[in-house]
PDB file of C-alpha atoms in Angstrom:
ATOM      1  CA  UNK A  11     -25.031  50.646  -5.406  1.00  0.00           C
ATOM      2  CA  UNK A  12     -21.433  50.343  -3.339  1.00  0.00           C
ATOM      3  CA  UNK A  13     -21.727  54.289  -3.394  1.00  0.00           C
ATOM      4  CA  UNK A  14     -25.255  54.849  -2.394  1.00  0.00           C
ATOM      5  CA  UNK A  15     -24.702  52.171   0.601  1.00  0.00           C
ATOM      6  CA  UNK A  16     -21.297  54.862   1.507  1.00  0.00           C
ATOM      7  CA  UNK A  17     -23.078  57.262   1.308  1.00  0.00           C
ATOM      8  CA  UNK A  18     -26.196  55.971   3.399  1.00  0.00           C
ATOM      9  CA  UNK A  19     -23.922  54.764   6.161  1.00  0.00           C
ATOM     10  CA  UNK A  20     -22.266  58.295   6.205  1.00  0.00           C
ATOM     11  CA  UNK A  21     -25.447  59.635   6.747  1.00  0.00           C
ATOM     12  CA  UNK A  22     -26.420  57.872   9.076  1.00  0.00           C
ATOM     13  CA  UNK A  23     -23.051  58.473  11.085  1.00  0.00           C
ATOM     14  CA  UNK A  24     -23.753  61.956  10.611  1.00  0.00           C
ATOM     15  CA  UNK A  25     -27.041  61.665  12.291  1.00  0.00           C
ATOM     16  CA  UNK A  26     -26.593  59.824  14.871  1.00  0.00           C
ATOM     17  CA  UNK A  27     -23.507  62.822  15.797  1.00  0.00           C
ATOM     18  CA  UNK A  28     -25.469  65.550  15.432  1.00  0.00           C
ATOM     19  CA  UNK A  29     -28.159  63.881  17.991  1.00  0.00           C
ATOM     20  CA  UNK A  30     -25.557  63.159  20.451  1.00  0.00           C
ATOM     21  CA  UNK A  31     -24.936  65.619  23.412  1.00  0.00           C
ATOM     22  CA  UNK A  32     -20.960  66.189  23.812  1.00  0.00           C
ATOM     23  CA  UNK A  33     -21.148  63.951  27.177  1.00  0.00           C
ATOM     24  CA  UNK A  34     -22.596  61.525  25.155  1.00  0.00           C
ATOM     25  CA  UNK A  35     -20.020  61.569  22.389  1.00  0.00           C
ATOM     26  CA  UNK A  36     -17.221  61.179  25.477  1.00  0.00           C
ATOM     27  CA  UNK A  37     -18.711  58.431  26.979  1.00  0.00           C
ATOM     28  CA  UNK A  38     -17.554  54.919  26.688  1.00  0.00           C
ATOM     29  CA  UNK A  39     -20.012  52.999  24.013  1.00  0.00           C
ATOM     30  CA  UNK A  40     -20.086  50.124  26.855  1.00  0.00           C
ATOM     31  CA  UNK A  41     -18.162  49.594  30.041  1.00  0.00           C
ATOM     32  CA  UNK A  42     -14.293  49.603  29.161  1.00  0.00           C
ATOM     33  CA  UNK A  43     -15.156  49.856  25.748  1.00  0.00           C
ATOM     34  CA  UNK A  44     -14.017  53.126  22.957  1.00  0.00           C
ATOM     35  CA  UNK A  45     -15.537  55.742  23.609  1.00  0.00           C
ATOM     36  CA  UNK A  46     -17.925  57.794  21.375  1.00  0.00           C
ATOM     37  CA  UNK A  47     -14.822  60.608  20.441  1.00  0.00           C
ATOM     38  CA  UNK A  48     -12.424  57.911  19.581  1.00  0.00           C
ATOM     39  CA  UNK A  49     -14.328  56.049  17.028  1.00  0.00           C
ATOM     40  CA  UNK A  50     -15.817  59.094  15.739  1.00  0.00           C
ATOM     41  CA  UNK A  51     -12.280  60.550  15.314  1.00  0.00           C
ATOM     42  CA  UNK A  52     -10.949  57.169  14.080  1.00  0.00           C
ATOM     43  CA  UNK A  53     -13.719  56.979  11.467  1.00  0.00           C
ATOM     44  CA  UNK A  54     -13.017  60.191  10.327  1.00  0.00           C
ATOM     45  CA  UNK A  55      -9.435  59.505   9.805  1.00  0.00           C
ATOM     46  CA  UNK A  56      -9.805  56.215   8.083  1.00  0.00           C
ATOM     47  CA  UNK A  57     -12.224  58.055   5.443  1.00  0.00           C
ATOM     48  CA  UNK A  58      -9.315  60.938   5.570  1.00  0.00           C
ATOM     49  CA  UNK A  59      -6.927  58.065   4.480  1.00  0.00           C
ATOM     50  CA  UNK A  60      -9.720  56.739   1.562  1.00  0.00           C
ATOM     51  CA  UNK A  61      -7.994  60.373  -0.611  1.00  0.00           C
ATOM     52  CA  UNK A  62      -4.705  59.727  -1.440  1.00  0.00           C
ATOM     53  CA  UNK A  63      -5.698  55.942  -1.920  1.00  0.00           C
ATOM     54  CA  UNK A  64      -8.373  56.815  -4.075  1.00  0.00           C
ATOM     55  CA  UNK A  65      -5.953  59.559  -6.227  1.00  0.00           C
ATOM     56  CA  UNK A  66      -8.181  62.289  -4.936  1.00  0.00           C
ATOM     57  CA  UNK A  67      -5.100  64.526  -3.454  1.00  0.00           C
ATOM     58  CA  UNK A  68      -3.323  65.023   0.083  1.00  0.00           C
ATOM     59  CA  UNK A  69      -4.796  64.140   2.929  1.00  0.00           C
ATOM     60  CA  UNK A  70      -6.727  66.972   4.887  1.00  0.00           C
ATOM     61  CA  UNK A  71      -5.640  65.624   8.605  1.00  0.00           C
ATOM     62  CA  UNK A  72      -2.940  62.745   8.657  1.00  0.00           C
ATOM     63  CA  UNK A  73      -1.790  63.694  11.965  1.00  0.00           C
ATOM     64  CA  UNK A  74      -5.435  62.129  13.226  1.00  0.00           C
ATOM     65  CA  UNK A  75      -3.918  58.809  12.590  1.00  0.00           C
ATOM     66  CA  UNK A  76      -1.833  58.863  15.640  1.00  0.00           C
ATOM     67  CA  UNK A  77      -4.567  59.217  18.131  1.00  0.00           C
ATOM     68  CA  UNK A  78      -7.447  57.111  16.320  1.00  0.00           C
ATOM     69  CA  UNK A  79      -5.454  54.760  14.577  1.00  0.00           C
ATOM     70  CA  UNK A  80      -2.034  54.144  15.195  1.00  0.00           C
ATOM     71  CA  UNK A  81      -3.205  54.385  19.178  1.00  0.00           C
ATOM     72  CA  UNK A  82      -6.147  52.847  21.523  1.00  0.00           C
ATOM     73  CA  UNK A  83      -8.275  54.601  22.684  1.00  0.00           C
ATOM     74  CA  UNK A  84      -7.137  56.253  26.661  1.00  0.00           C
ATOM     75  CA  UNK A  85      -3.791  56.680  25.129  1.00  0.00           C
ATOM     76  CA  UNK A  86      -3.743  59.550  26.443  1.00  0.00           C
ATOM     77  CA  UNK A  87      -3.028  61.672  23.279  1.00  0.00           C
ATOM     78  CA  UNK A  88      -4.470  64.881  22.622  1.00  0.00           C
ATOM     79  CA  UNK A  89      -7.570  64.835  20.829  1.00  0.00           C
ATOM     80  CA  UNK A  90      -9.295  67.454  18.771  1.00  0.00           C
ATOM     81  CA  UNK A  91     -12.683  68.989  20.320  1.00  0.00           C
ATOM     82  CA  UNK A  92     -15.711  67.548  19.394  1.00  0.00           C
ATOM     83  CA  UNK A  93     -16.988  70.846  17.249  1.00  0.00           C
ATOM     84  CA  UNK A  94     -13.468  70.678  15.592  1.00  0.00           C
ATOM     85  CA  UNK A  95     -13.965  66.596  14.760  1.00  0.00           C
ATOM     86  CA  UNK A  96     -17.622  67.526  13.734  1.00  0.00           C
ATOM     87  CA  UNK A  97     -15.776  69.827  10.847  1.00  0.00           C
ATOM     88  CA  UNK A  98     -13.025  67.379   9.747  1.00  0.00           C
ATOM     89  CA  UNK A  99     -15.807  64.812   9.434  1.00  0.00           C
ATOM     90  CA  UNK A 100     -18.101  67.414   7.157  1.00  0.00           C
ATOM     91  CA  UNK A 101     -14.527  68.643   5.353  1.00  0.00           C
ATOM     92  CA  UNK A 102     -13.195  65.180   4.755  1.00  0.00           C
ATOM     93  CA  UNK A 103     -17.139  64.050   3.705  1.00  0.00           C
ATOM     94  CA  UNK A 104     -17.578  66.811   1.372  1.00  0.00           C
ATOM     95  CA  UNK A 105     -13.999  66.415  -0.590  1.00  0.00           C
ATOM     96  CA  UNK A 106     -14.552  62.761  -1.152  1.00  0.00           C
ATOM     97  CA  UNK A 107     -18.423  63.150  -2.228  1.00  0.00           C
ATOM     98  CA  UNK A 108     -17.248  65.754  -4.803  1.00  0.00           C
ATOM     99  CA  UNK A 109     -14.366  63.516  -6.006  1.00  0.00           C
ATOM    100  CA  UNK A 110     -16.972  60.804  -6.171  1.00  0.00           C
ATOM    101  CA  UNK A 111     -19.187  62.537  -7.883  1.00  0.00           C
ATOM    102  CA  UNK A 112     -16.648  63.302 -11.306  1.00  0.00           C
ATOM    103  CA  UNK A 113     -15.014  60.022 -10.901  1.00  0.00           C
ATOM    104  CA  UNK A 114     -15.941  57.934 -14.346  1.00  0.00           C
ATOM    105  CA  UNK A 115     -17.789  54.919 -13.948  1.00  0.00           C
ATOM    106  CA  UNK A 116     -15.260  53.034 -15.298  1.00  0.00           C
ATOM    107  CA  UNK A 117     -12.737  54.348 -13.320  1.00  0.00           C
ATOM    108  CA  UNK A 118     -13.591  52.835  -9.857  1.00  0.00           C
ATOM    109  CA  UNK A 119     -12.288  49.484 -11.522  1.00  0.00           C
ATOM    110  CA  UNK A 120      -9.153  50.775 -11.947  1.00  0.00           C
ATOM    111  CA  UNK A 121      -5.877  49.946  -8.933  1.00  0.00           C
ATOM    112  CA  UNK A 122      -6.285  52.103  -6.744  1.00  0.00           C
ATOM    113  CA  UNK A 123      -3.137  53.534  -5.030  1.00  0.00           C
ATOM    114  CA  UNK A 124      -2.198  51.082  -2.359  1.00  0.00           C
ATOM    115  CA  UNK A 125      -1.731  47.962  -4.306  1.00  0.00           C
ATOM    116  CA  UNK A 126       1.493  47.708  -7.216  1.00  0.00           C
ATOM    117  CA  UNK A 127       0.888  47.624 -10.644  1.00  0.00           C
ATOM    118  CA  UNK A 128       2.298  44.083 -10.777  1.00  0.00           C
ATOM    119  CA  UNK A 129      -0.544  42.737  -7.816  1.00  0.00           C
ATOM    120  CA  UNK A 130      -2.995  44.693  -9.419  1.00  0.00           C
ATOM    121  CA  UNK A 131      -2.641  42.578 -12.653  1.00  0.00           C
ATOM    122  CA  UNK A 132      -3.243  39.362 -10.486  1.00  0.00           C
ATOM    123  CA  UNK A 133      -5.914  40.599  -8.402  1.00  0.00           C
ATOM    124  CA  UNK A 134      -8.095  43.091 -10.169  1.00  0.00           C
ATOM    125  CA  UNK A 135     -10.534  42.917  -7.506  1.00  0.00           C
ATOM    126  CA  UNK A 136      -8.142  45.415  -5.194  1.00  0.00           C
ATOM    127  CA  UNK A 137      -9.819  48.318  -7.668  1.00  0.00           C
ATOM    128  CA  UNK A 138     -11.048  51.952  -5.922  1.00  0.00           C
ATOM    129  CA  UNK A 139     -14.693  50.487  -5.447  1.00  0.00           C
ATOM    130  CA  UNK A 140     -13.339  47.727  -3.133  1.00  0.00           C
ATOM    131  CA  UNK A 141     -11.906  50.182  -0.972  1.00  0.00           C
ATOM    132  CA  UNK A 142     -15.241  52.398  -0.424  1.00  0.00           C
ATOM    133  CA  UNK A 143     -16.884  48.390   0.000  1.00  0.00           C
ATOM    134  CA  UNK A 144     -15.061  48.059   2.494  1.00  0.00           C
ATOM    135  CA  UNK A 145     -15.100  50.870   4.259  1.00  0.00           C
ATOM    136  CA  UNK A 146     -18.635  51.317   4.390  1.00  0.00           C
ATOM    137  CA  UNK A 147     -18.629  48.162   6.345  1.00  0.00           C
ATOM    138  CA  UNK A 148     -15.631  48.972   8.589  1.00  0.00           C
ATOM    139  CA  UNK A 149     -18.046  52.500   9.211  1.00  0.00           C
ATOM    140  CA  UNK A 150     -21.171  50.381  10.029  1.00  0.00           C
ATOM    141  CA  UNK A 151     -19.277  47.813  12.165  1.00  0.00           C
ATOM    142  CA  UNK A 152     -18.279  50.878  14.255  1.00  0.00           C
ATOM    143  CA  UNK A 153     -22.123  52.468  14.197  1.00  0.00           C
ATOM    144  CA  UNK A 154     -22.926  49.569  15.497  1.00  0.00           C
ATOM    145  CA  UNK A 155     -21.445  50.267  18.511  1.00  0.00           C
ATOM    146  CA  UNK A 156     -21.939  53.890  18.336  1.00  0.00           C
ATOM    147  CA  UNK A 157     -25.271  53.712  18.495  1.00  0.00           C
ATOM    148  CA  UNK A 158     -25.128  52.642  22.277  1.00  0.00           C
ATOM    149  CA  UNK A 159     -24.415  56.064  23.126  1.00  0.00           C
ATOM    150  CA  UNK A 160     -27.741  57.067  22.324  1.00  0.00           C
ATOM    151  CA  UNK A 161     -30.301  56.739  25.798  1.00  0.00           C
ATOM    152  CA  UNK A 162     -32.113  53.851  26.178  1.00  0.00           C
TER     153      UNK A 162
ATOM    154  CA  UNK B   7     -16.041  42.418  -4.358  1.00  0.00           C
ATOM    155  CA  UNK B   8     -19.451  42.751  -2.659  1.00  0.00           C
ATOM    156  CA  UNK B   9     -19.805  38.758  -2.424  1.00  0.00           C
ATOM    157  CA  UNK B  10     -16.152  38.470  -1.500  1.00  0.00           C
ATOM    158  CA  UNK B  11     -17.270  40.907   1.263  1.00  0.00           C
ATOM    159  CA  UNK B  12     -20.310  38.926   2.100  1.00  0.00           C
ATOM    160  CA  UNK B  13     -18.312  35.801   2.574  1.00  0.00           C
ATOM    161  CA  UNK B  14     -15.830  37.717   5.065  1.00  0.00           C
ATOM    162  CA  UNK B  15     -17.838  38.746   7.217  1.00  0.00           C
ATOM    163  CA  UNK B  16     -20.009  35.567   7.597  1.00  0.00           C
ATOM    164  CA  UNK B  17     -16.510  33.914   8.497  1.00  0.00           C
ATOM    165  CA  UNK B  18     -16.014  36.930  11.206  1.00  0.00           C
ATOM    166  CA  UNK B  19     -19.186  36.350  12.473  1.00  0.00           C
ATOM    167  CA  UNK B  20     -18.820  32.675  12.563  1.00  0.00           C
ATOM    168  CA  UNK B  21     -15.284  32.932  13.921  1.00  0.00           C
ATOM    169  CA  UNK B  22     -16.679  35.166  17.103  1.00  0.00           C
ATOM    170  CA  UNK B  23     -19.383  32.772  17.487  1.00  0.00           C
ATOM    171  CA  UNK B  24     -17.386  29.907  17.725  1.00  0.00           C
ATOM    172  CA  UNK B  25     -14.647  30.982  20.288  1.00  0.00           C
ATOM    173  CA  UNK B  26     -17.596  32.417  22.663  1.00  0.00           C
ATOM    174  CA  UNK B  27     -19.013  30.454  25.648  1.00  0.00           C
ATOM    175  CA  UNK B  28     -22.676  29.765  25.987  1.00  0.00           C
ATOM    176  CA  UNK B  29     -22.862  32.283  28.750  1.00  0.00           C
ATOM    177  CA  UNK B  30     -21.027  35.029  26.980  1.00  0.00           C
ATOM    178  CA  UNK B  31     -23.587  34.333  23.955  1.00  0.00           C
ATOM    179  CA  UNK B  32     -26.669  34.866  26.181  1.00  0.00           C
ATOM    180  CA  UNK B  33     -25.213  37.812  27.999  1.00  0.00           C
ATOM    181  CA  UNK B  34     -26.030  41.133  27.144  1.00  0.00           C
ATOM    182  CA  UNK B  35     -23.652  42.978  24.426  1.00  0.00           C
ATOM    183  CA  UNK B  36     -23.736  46.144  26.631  1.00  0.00           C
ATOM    184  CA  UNK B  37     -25.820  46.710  29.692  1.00  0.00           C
ATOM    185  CA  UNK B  38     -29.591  46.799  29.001  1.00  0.00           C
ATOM    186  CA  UNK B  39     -28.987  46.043  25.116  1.00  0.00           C
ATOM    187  CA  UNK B  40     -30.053  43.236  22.486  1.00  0.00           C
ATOM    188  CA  UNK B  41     -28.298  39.977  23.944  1.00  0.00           C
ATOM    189  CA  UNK B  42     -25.793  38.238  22.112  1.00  0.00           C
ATOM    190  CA  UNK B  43     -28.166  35.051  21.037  1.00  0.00           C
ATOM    191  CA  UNK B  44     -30.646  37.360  19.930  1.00  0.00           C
ATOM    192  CA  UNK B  45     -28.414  39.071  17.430  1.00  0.00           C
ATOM    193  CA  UNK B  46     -27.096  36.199  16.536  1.00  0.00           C
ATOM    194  CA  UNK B  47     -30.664  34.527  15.929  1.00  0.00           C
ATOM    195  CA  UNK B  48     -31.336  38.004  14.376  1.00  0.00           C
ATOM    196  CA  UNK B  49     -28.423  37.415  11.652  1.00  0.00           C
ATOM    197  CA  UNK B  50     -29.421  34.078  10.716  1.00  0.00           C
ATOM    198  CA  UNK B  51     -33.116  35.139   9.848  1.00  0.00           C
ATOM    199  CA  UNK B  52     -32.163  38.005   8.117  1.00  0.00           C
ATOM    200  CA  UNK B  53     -29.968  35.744   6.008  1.00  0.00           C
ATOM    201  CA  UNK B  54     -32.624  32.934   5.426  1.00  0.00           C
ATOM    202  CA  UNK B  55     -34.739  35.940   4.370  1.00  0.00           C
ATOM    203  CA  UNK B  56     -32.489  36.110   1.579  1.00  0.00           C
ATOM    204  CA  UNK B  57     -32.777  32.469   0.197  1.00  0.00           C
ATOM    205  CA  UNK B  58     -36.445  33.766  -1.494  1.00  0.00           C
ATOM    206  CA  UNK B  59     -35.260  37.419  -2.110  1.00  0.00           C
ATOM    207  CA  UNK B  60     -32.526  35.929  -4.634  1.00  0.00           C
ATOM    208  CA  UNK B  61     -35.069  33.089  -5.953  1.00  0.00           C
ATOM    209  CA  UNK B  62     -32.741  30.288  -4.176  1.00  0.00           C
ATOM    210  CA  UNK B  63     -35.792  29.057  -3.127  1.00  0.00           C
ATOM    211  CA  UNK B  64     -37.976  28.442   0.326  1.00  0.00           C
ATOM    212  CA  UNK B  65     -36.817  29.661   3.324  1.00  0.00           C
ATOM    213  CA  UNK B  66     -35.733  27.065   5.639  1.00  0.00           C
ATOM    214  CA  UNK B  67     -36.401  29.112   9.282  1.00  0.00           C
ATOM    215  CA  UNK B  68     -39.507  31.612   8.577  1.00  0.00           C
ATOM    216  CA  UNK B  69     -39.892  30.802  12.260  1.00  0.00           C
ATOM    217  CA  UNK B  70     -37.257  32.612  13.168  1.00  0.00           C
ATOM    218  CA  UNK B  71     -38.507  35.697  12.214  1.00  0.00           C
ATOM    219  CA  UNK B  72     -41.138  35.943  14.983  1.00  0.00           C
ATOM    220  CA  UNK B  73     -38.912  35.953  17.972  1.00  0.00           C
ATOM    221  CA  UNK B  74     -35.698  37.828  16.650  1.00  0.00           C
ATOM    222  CA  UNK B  75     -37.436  39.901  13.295  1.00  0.00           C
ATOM    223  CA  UNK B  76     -40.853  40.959  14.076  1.00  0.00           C
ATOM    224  CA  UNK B  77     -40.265  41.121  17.927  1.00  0.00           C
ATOM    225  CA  UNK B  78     -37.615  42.823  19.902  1.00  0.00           C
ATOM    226  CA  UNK B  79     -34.937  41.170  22.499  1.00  0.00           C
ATOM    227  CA  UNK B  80     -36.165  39.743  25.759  1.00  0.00           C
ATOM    228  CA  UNK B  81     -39.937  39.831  24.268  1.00  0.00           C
ATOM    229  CA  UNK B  82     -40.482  36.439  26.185  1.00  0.00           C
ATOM    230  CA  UNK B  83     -41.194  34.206  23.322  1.00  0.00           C
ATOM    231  CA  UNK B  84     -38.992  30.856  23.352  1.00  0.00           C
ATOM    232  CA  UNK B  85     -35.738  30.866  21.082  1.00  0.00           C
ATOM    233  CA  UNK B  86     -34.045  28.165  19.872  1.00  0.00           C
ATOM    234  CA  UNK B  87     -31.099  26.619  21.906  1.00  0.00           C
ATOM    235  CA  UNK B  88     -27.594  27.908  21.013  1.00  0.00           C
ATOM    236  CA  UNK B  89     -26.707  24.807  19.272  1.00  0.00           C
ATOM    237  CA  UNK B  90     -29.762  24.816  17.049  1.00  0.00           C
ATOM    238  CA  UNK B  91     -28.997  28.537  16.084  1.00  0.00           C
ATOM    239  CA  UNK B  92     -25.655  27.818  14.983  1.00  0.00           C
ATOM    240  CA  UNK B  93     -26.752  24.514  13.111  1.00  0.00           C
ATOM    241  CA  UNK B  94     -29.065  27.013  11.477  1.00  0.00           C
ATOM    242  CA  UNK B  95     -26.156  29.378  10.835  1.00  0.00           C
ATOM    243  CA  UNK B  96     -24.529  27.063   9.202  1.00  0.00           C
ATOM    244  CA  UNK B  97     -27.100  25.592   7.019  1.00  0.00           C
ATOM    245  CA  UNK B  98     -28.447  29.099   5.889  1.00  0.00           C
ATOM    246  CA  UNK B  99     -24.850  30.285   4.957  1.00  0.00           C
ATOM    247  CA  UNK B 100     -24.468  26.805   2.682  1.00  0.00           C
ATOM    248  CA  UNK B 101     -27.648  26.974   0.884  1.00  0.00           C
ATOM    249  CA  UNK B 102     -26.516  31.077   0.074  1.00  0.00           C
ATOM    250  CA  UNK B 103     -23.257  29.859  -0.515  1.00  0.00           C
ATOM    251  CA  UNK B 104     -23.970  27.218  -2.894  1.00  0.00           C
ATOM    252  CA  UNK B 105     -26.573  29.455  -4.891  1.00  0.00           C
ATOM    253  CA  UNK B 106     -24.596  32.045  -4.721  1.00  0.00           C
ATOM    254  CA  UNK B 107     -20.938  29.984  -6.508  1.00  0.00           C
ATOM    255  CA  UNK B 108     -23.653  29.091  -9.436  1.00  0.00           C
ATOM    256  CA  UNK B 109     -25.031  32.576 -10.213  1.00  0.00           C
ATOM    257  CA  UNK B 110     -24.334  33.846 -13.566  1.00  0.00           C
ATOM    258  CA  UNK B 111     -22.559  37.156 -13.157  1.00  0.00           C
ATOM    259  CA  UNK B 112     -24.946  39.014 -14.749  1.00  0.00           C
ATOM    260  CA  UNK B 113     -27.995  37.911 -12.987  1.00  0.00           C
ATOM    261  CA  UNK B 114     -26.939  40.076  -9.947  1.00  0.00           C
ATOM    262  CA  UNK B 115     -28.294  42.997 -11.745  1.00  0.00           C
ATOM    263  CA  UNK B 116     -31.578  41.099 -12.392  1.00  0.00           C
ATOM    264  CA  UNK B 117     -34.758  41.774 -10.352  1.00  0.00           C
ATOM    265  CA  UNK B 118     -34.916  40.678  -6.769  1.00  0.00           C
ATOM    266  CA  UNK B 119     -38.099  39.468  -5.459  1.00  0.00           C
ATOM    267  CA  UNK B 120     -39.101  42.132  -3.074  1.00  0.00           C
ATOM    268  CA  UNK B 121     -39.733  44.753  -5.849  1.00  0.00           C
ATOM    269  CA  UNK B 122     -41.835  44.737  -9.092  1.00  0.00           C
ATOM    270  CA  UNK B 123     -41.308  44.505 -12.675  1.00  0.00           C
ATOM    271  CA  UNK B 124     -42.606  47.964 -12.690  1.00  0.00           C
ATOM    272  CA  UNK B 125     -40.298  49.800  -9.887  1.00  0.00           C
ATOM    273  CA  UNK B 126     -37.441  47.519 -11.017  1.00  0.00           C
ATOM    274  CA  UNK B 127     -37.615  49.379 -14.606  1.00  0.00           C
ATOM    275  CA  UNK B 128     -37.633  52.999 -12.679  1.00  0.00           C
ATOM    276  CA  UNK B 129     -34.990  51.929  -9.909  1.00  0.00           C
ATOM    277  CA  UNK B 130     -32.202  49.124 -11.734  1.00  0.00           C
ATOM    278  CA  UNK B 131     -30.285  49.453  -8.723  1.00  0.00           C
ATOM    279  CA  UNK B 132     -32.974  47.244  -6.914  1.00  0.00           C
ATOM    280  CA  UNK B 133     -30.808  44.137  -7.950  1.00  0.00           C
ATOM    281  CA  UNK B 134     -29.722  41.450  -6.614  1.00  0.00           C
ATOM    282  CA  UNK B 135     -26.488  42.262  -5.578  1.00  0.00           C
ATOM    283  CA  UNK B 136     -28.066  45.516  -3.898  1.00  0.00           C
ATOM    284  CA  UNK B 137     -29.378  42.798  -1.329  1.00  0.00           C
ATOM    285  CA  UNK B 138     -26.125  41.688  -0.787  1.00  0.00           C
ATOM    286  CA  UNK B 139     -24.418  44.792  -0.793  1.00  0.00           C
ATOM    287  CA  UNK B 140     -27.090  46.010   1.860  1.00  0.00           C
ATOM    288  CA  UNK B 141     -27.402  42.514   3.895  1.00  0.00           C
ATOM    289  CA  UNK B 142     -23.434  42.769   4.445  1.00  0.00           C
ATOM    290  CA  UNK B 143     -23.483  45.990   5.983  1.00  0.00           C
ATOM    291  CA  UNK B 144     -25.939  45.199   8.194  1.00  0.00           C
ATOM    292  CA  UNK B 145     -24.137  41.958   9.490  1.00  0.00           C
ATOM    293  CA  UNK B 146     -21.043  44.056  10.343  1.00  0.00           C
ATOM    294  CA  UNK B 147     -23.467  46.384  12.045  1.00  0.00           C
ATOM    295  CA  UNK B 148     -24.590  44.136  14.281  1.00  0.00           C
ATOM    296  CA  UNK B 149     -21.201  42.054  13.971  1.00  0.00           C
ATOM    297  CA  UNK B 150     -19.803  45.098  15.732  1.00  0.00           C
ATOM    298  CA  UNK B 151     -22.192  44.599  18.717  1.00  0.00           C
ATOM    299  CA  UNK B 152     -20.960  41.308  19.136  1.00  0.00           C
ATOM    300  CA  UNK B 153     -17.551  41.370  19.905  1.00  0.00           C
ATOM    301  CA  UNK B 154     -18.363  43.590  22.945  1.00  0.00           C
ATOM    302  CA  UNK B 155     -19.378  40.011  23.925  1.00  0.00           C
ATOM    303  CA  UNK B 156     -15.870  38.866  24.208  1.00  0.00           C
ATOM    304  CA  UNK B 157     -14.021  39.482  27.356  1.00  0.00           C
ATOM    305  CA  UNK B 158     -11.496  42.556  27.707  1.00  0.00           C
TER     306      UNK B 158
END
């Protein structure tokens, strides 16, 4: 159920991009607000960050963190293109979902890899499904607002 | 996990709604899109909607549902004052939270009461915690809306 809601919400994300012009996607998501780009780019490198933690391998792009997470948005960074953002997002979607796929049932209520061994024994709740819980909700928190980029 | 989740963010929500002003709750969360109050009236039916979903019993606002469920923002029919809705807030999110503390842990994979016996026994993941796991992601949807309500 935790996966089919990820995977729902990444759908949805995925929609709502590919029905956005590019001066859409640049545009603020309300007055003084992030703009369309950063929280796409930031979404896309928090679910970059869900690999390592979830034992699935290296991380495709770490250096997004420094724009979209590390930094506000208008930081002035360089940020990738919006075609180039649109293929980390499919790369990094496609890696996890295959991961996902193999990955025992029983496994997703093992620690995942940001939490000690020692923590882990007191709170076996921080497992691997607790981190795609909760970052399906951090994603729809963020379509929330990315959905004012769409006309009215 | 997924009611640990649930309980977060009805404390996020509650937290933003508690440090906002009256005027910031009726003001729009972007321009031209659903106000504040009716988001937050919104969240609280959608919640009391869960009380017969889960068999916790009668609903205690089906009112609700006509101005901020069935119609959309700024349809001209009356809404509660802010103090009511957050009186309602409150006592929706006890009556869950009560239920919810006394649920066996495997009754969250039992039937919920918007599908049959019949579709249950095709689709098991129409459980209970599915609503949950479904009604949490919407709330940080819209949660996400709602802090554009804050100043900058």
């Amino acid at each position: 159920m935790a996966i089919s809601a990820w995977k729902t919400y990444n759908e949805r994300v995925t929609k709502l991009i590919d029905t956005l012009s590019d001066e859409q996607l640049i545009a603020e998501t309300a007055p003084g607000r992030n703009t369309g780009i950063y929280l796409f780019g930031h979404l896309i490198a928090i679910s970059d960050g869900i690999i390592p933690i979830l034992g699935f391998g290296e991380r495709l792009y770490p250096e997004l963190d420094k724009a979209f997470v590390d930094s506000p948005d208008k930081s002035g960074l360089e940020m990738p293109t919006i075609n180039k953002l649109k293929e980390y997002w499919n790369n990094v979607n496609t890696k996890l979902a295959d991961h996902i796929s193999q990955m025992p049932a029983d496994e997703w209520f093992t620690r995942h890899n940001k939490v000690s061994e020692a923590d882990f024994a007191n709170e076996p709740h921080r497992n691997k499904l607790n981190i795609i819980i909760n970052r399906t909700n951090h994603m729809s928190y963020h379509l929330g607002q990315m959905v004012y980029l769409e006309k009215k």
